[in-house]
PDB file of C-alpha atoms and ligand atoms in Angstrom:
ATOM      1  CA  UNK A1209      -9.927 165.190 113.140  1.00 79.00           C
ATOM      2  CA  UNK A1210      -6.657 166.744 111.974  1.00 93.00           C
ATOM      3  CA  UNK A1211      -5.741 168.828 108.898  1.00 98.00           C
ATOM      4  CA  UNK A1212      -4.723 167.368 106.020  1.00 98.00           C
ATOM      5  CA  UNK A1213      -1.983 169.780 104.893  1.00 99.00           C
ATOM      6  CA  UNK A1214       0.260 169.264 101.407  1.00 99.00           C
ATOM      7  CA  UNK A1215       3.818 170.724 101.213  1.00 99.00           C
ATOM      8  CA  UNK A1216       5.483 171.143  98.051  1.00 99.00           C
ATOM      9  CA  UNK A1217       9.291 171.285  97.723  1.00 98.00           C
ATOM     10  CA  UNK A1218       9.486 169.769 101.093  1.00 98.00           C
ATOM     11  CA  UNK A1219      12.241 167.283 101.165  1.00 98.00           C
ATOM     12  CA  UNK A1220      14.423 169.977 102.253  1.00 98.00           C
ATOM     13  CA  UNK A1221      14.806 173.571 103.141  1.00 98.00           C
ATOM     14  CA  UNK A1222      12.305 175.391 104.680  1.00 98.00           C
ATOM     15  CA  UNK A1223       9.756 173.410 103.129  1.00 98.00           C
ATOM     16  CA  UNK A1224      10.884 170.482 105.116  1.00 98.00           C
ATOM     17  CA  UNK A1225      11.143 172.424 108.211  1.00 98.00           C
ATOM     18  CA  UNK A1226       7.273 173.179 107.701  1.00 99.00           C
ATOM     19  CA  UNK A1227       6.059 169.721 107.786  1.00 99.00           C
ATOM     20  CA  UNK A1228       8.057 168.926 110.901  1.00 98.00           C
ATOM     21  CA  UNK A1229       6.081 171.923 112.044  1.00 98.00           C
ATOM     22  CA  UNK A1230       2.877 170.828 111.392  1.00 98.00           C
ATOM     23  CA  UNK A1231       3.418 166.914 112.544  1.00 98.00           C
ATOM     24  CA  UNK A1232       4.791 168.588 115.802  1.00 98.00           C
ATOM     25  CA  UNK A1233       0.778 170.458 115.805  1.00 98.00           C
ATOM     26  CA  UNK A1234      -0.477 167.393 115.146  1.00 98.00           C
ATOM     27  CA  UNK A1235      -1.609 167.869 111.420  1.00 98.00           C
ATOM     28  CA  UNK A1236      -1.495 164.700 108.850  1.00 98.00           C
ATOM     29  CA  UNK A1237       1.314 166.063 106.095  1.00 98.00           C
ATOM     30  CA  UNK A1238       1.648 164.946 102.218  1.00 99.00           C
ATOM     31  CA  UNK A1239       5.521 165.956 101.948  1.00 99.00           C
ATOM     32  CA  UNK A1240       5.996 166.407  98.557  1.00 99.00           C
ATOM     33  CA  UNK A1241       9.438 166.503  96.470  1.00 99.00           C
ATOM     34  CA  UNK A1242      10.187 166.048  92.451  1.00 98.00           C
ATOM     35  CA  UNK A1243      13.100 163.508  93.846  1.00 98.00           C
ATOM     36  CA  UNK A1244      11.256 160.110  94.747  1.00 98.00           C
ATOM     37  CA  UNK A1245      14.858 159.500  96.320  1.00 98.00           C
ATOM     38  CA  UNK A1246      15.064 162.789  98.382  1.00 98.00           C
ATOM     39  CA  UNK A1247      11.426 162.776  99.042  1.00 98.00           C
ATOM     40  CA  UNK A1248      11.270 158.998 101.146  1.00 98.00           C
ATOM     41  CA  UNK A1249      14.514 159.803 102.910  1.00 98.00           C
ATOM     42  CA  UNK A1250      12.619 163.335 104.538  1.00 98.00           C
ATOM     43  CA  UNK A1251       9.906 161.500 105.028  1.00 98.00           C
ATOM     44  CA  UNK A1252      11.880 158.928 107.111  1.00 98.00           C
ATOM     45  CA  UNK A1253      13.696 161.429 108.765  1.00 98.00           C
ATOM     46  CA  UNK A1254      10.124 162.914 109.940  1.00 98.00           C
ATOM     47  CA  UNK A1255       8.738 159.725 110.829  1.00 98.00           C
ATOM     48  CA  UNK A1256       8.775 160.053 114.444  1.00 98.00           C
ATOM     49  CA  UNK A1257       7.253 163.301 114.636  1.00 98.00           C
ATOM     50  CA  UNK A1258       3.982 162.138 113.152  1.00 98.00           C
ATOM     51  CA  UNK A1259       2.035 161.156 110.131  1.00 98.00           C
ATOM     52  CA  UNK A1260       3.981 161.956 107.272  1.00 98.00           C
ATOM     53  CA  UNK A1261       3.336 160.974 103.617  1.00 98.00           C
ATOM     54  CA  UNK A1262       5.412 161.132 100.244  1.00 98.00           C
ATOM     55  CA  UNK A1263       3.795 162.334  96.985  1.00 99.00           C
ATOM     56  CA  UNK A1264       5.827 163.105  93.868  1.00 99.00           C
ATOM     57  CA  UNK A1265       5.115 166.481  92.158  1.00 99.00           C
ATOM     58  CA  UNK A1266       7.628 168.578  90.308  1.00 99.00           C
ATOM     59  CA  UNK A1267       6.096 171.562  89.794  1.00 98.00           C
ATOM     60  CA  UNK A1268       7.458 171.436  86.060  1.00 98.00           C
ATOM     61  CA  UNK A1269       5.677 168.577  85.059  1.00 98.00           C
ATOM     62  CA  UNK A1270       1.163 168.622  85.066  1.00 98.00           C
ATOM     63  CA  UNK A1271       1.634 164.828  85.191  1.00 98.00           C
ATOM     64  CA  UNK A1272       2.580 164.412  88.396  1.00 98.00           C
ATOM     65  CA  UNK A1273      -0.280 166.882  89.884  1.00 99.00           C
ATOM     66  CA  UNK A1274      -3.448 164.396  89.662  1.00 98.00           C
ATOM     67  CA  UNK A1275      -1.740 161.040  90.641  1.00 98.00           C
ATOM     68  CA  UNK A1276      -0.933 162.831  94.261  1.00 98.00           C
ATOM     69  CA  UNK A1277      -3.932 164.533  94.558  1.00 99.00           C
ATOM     70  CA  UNK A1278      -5.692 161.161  93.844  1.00 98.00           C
ATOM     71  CA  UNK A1279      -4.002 159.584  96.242  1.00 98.00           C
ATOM     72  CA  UNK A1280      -4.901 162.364  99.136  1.00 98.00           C
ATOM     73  CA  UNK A1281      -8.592 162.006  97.929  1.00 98.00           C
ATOM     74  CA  UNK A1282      -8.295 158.105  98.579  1.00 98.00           C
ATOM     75  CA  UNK A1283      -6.975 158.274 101.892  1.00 98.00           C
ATOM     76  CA  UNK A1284      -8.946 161.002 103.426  1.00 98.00           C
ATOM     77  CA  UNK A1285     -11.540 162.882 100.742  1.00 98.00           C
ATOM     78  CA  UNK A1286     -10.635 166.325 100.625  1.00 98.00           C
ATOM     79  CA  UNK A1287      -7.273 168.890 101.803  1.00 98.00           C
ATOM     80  CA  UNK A1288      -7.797 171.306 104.068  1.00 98.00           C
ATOM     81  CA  UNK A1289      -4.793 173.114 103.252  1.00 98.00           C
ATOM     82  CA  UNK A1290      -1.847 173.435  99.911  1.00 99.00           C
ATOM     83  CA  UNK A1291       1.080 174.885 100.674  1.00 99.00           C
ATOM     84  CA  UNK A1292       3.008 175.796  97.771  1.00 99.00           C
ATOM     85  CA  UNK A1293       6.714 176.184  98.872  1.00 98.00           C
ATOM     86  CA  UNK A1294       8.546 174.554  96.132  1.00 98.00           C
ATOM     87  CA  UNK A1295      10.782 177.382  94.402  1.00 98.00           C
ATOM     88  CA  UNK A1296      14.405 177.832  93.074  1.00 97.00           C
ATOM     89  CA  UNK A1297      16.670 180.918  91.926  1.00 95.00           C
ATOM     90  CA  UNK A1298      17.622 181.048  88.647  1.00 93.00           C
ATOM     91  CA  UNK A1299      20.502 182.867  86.958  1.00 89.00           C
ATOM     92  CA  UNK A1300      20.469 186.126  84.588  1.00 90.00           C
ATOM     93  CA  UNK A1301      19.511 189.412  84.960  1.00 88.00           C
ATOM     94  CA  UNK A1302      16.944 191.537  82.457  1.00 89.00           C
ATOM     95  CA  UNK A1303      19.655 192.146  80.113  1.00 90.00           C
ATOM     96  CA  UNK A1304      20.561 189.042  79.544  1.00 90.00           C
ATOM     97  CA  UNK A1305      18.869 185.792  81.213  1.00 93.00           C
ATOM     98  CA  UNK A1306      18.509 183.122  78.784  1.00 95.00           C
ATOM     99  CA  UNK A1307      14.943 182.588  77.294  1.00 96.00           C
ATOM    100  CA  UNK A1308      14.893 178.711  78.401  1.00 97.00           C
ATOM    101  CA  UNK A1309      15.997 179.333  82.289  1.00 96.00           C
ATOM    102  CA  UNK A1310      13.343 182.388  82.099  1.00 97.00           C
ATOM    103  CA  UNK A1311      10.475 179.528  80.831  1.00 98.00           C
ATOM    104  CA  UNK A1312      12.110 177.019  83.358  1.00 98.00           C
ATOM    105  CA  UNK A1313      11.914 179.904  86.700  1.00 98.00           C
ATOM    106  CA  UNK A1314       8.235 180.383  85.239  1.00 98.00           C
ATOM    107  CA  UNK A1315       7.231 176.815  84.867  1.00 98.00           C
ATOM    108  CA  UNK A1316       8.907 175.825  88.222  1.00 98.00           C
ATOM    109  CA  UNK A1317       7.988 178.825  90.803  1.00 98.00           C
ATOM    110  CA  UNK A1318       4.912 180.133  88.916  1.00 98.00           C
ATOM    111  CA  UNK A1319       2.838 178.400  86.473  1.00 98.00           C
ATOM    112  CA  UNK A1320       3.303 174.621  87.913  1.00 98.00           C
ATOM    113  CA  UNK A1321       1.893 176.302  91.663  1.00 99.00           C
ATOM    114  CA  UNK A1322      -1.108 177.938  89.733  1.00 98.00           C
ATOM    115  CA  UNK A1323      -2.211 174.704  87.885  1.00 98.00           C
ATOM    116  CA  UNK A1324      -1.404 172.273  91.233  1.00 99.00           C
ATOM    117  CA  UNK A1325      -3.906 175.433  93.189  1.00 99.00           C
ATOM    118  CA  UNK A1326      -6.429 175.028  90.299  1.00 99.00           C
ATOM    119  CA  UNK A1327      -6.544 171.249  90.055  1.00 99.00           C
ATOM    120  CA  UNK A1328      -6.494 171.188  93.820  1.00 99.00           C
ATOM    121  CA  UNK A1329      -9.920 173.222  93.861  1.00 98.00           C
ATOM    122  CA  UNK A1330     -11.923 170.448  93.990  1.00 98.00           C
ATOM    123  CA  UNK A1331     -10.157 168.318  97.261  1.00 98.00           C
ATOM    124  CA  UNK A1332      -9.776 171.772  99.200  1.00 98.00           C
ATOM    125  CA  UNK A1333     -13.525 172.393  98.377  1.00 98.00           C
ATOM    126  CA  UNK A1334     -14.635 169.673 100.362  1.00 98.00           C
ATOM    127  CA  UNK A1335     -12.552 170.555 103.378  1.00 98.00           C
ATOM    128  CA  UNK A1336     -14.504 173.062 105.968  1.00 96.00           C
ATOM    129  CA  UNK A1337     -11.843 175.294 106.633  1.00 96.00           C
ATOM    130  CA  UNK A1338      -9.192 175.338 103.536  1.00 98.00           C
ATOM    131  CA  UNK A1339      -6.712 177.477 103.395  1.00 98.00           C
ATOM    132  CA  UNK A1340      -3.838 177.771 100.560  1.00 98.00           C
ATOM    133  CA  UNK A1341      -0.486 179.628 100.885  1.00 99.00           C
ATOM    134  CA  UNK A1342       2.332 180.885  98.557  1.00 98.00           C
ATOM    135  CA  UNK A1343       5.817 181.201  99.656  1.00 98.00           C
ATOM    136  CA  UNK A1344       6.121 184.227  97.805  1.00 98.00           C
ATOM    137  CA  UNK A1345       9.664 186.235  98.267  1.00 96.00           C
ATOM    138  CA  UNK A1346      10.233 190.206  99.010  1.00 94.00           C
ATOM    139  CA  UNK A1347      11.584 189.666  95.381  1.00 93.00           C
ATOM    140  CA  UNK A1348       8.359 189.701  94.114  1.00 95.00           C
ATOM    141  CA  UNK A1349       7.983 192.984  95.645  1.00 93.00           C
ATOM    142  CA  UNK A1350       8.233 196.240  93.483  1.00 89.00           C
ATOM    143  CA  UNK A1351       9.930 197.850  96.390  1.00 87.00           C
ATOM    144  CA  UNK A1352      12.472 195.085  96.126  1.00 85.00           C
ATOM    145  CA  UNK A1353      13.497 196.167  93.098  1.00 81.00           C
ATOM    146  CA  UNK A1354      13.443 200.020  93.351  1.00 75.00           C
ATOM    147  CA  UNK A1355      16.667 201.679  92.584  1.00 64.00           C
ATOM    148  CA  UNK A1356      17.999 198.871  90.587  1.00 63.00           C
ATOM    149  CA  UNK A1357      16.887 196.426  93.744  1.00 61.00           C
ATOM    150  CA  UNK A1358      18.700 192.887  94.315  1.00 55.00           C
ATOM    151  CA  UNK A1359      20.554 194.338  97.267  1.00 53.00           C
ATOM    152  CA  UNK A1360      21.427 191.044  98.994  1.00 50.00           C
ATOM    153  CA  UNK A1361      21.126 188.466  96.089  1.00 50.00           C
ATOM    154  CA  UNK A1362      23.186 187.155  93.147  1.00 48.00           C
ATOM    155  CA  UNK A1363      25.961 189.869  93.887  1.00 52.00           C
ATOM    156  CA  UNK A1364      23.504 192.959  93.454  1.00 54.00           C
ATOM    157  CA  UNK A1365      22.408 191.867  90.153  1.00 64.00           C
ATOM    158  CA  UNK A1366      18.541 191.881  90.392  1.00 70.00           C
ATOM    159  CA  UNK A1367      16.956 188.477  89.686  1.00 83.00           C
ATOM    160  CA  UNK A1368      15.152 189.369  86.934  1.00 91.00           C
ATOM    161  CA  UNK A1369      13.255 185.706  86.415  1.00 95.00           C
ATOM    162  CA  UNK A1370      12.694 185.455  89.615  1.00 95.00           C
ATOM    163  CA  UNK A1371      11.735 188.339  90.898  1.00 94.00           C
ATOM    164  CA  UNK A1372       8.994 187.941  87.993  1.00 96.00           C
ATOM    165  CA  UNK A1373       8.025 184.827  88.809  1.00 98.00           C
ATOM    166  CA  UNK A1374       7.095 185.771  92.976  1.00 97.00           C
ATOM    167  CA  UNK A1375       5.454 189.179  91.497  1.00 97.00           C
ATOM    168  CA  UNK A1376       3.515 186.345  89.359  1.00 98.00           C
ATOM    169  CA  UNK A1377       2.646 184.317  92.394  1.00 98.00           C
ATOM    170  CA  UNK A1378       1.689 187.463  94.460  1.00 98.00           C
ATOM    171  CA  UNK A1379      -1.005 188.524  91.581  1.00 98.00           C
ATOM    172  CA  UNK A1380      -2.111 184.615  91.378  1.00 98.00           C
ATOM    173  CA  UNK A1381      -2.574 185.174  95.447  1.00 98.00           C
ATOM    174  CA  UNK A1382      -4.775 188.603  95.073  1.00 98.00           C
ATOM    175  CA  UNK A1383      -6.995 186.311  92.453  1.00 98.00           C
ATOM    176  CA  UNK A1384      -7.237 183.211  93.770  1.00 98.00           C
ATOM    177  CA  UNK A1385      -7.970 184.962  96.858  1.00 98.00           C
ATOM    178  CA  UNK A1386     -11.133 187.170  95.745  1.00 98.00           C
ATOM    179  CA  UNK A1387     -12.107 184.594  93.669  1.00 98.00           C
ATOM    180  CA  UNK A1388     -12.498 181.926  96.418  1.00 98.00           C
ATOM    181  CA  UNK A1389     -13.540 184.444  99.228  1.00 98.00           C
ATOM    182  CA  UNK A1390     -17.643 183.603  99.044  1.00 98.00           C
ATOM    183  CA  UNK A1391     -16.669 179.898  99.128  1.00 98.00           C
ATOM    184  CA  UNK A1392     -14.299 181.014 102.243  1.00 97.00           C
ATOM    185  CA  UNK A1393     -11.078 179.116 101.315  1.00 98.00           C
ATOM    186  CA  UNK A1394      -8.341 181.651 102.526  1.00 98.00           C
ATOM    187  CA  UNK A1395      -5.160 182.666 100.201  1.00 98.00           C
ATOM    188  CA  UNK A1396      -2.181 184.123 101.861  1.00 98.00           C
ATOM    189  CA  UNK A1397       1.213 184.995 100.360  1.00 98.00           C
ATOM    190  CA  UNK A1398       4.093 184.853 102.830  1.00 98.00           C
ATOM    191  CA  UNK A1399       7.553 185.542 102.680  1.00 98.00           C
ATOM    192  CA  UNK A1400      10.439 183.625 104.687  1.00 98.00           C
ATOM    193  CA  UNK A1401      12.541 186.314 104.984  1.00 96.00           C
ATOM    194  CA  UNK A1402      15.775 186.037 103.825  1.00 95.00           C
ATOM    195  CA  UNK A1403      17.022 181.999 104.778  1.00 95.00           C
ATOM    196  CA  UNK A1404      20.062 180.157 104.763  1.00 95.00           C
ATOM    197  CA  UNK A1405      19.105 177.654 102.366  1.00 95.00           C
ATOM    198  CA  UNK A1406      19.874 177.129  98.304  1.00 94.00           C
ATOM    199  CA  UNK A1407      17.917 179.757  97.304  1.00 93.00           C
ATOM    200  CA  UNK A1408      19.942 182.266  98.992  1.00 91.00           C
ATOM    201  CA  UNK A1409      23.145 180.007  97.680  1.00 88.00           C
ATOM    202  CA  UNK A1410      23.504 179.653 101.519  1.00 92.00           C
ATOM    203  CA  UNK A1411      23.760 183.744 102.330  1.00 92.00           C
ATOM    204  CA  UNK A1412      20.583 184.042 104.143  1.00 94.00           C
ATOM    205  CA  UNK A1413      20.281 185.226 107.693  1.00 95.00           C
ATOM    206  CA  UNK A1414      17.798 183.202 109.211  1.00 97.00           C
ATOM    207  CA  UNK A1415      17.640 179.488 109.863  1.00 98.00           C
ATOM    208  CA  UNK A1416      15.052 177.418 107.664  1.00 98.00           C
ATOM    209  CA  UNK A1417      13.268 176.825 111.072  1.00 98.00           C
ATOM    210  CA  UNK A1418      12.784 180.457 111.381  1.00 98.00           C
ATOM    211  CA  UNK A1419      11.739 180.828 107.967  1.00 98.00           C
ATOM    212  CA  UNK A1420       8.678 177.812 108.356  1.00 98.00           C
ATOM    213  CA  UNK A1421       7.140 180.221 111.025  1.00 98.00           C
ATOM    214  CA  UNK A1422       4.596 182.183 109.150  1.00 98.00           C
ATOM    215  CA  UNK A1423       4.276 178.916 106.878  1.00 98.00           C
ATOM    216  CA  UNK A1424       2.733 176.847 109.630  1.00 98.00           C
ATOM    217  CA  UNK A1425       1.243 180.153 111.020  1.00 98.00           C
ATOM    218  CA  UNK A1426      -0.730 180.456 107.617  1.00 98.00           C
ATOM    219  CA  UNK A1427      -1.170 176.853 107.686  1.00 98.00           C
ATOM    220  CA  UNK A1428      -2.907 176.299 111.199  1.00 98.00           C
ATOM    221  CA  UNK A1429      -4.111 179.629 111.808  1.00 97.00           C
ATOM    222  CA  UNK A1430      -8.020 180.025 111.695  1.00 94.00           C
ATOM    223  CA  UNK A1431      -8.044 184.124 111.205  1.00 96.00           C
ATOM    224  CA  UNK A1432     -10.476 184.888 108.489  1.00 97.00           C
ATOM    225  CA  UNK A1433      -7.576 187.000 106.780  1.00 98.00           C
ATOM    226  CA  UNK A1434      -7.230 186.500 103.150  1.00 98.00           C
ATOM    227  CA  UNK A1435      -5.481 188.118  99.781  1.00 98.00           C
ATOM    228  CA  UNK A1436      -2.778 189.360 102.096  1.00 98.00           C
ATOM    229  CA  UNK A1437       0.791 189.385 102.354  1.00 98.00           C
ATOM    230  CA  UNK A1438       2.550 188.662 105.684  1.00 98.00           C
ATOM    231  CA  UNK A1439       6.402 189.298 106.245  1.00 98.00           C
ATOM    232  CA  UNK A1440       8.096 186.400 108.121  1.00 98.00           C
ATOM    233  CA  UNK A1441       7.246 188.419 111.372  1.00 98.00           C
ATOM    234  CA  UNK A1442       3.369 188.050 110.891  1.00 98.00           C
ATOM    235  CA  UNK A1443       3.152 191.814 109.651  1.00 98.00           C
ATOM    236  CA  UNK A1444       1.830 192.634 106.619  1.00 97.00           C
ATOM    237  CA  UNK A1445       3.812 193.786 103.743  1.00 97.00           C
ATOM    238  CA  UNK A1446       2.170 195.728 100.571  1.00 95.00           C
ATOM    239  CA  UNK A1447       2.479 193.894  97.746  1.00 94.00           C
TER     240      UNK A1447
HETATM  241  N1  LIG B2506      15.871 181.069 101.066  1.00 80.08           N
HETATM  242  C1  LIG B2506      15.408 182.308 101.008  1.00 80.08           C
HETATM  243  O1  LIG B2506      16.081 183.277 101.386  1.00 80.08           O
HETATM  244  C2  LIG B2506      14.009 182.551 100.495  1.00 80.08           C
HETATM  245  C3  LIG B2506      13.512 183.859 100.542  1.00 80.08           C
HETATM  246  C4  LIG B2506      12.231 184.101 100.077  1.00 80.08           C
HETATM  247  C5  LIG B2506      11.467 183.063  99.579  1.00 80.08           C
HETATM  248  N2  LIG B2506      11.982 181.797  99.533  1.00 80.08           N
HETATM  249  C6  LIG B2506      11.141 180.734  98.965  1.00 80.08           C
HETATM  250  O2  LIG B2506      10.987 179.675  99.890  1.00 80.08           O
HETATM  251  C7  LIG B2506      10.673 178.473  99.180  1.00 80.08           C
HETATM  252  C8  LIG B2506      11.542 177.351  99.710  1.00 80.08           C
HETATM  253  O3  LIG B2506      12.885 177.627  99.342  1.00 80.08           O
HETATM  254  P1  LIG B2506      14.127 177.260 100.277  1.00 80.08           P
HETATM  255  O4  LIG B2506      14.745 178.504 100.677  1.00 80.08           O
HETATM  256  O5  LIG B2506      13.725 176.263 101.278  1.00 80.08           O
HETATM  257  O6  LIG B2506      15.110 176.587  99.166  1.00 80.08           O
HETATM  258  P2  LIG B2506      15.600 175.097  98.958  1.00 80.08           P
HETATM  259  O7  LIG B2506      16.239 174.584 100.191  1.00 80.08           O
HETATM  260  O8  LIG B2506      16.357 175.089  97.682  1.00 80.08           O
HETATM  261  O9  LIG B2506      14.221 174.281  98.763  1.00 80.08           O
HETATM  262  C9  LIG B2506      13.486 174.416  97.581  1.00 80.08           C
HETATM  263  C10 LIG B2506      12.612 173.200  97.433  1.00 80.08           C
HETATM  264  O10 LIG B2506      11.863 173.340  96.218  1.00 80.08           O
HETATM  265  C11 LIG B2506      12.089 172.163  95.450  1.00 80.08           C
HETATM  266  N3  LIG B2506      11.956 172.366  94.029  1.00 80.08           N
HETATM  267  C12 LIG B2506      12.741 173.089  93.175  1.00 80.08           C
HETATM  268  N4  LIG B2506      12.305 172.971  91.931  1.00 80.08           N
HETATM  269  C13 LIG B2506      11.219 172.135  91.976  1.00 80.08           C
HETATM  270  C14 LIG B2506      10.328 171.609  91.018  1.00 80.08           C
HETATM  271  N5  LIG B2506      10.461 171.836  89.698  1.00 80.08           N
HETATM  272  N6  LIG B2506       9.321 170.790  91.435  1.00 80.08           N
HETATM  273  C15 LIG B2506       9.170 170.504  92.736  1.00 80.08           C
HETATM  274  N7  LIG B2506       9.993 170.949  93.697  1.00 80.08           N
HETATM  275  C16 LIG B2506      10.999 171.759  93.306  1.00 80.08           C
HETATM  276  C17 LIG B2506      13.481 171.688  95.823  1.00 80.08           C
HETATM  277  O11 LIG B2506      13.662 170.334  95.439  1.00 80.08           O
HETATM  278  P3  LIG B2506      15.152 169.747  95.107  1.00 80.08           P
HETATM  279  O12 LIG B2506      15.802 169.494  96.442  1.00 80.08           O
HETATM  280  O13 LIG B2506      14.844 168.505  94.329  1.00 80.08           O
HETATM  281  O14 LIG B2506      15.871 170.799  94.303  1.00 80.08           O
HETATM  282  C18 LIG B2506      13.419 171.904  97.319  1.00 80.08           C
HETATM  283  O15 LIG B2506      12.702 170.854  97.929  1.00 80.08           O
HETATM  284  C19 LIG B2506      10.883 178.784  97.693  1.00 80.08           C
HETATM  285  O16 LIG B2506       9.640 179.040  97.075  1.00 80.08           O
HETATM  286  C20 LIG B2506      11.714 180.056  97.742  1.00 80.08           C
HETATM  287  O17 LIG B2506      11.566 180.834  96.582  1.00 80.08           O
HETATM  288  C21 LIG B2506      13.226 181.513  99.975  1.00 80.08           C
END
């Protein structure tokens, strides 16, 4: 019987390198994108590799959270794994982002991924070996951001929104993590590394490929690790 993984933000970037990933290890994928439009054409484009699925969820809007959930309980009756990739950089620094793109950074790469892990309880509860994992960022690491921080991104200005909003993700990983650890569904943080994708406005270093490794690593992997935080090498960074 094979995993039932769901992928958010998936219809490109690294999340879409992810599901090919996990078709190519045989596990059934929801692909999930906020763009209906963008969403079917990745799942086309995936076809062939296996069985492949498109929900809608923008992480912005609750709506869309129970309607694909619903439909993943219909076809198969629980998740064994939620991957929550779906993320975006957003401009401003702590001096002067704009109080709407801070709420929008929060809504998208923080507070939509805690309510979709929350409403998910229930379908990953019935799986026998669930797993859930954030793509976090190294931005969400204090270290990151010691000495002024933001080396590589936005021209050395520090992302201040979302740099808060992967801190955010990495606390919602430590609780989700001991809070789930008797019922032995397993929360990892990951980051990517540093990818040539959108997010990095197209400065990263390493292919989207590369940066799916410790996705479908965290995704398939039946280690008993959990409440951690693995670099894209499979070390573990501190928080
Ligand atoms: N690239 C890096 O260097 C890097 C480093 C560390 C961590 N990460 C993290 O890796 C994850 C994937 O990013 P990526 O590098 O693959 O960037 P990407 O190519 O821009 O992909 C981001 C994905 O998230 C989706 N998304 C954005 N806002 C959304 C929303 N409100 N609801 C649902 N989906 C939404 C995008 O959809 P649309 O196509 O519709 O915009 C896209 O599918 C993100 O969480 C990012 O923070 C990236």
């Amino acid at each position: 019987m094979s995993d039932i993984v769901l992928v958010t933000g998936a219809n490109t970037g690294i999340g879409l390198e992810a599901v090919r990933g996990l078709l190519r290890k045989g596990r059934t994928v929801y692909l999930a994108a906020r763009d209906t439009a963008k969403g079917e054409a990745a799942v086309a484009e995936l076809a062939a590799e296996g069985d492949v699925r498109f929900v809608r969820i923008d992480t912005t809007d609750e709506a869309t959270f129970q309607p694909a959930l619903d439909r993943i309980e219909a076809d198969h009756g629980r998740l064994d794994v939620l991957v929550n990739n779906a993320g975006a950089a957003f401009p401003g620094n702590v001096l002067d982002i704009e109080p709407d793109v801070l709420r929008l950074c929060l809504e998208t790469n923080l507070h939509g991924p805690v309510r979709l892990t929350q409403l998910a309880l229930p379908l990953l509860r019935k799986s026998d070996n669930a797993r859930i994992v954030m793509v976090s960022s190294g931005a969400g690491r204090f270290a990151f951001f010691e000495g002024g921080g933001g080396r590589k991104v936005l021209s050395g200005k520090p992302p201040y929104g979302y740099g808060l909003s992967k801190a955010g993700m990495n606390v919602a990983t430590a609780l989700f993590a001991g809070a789930l650890k008797d019922e032995g569904i397993r929360v990892n943080a990951c980051n990517p590394g540093y990818v040539n994708s959108l997010v990095s406005r197209f400065q990263g270093t390493r292919t989207t490929a590369e940066g799916a490794e410790i996705i479908i690593d965290l995704a398939t992997t039946d280690s008993p690790a959990t409440g951690k935080f693995f670099e894209y090498d499979g070390s573990e960074l501190s928080w």
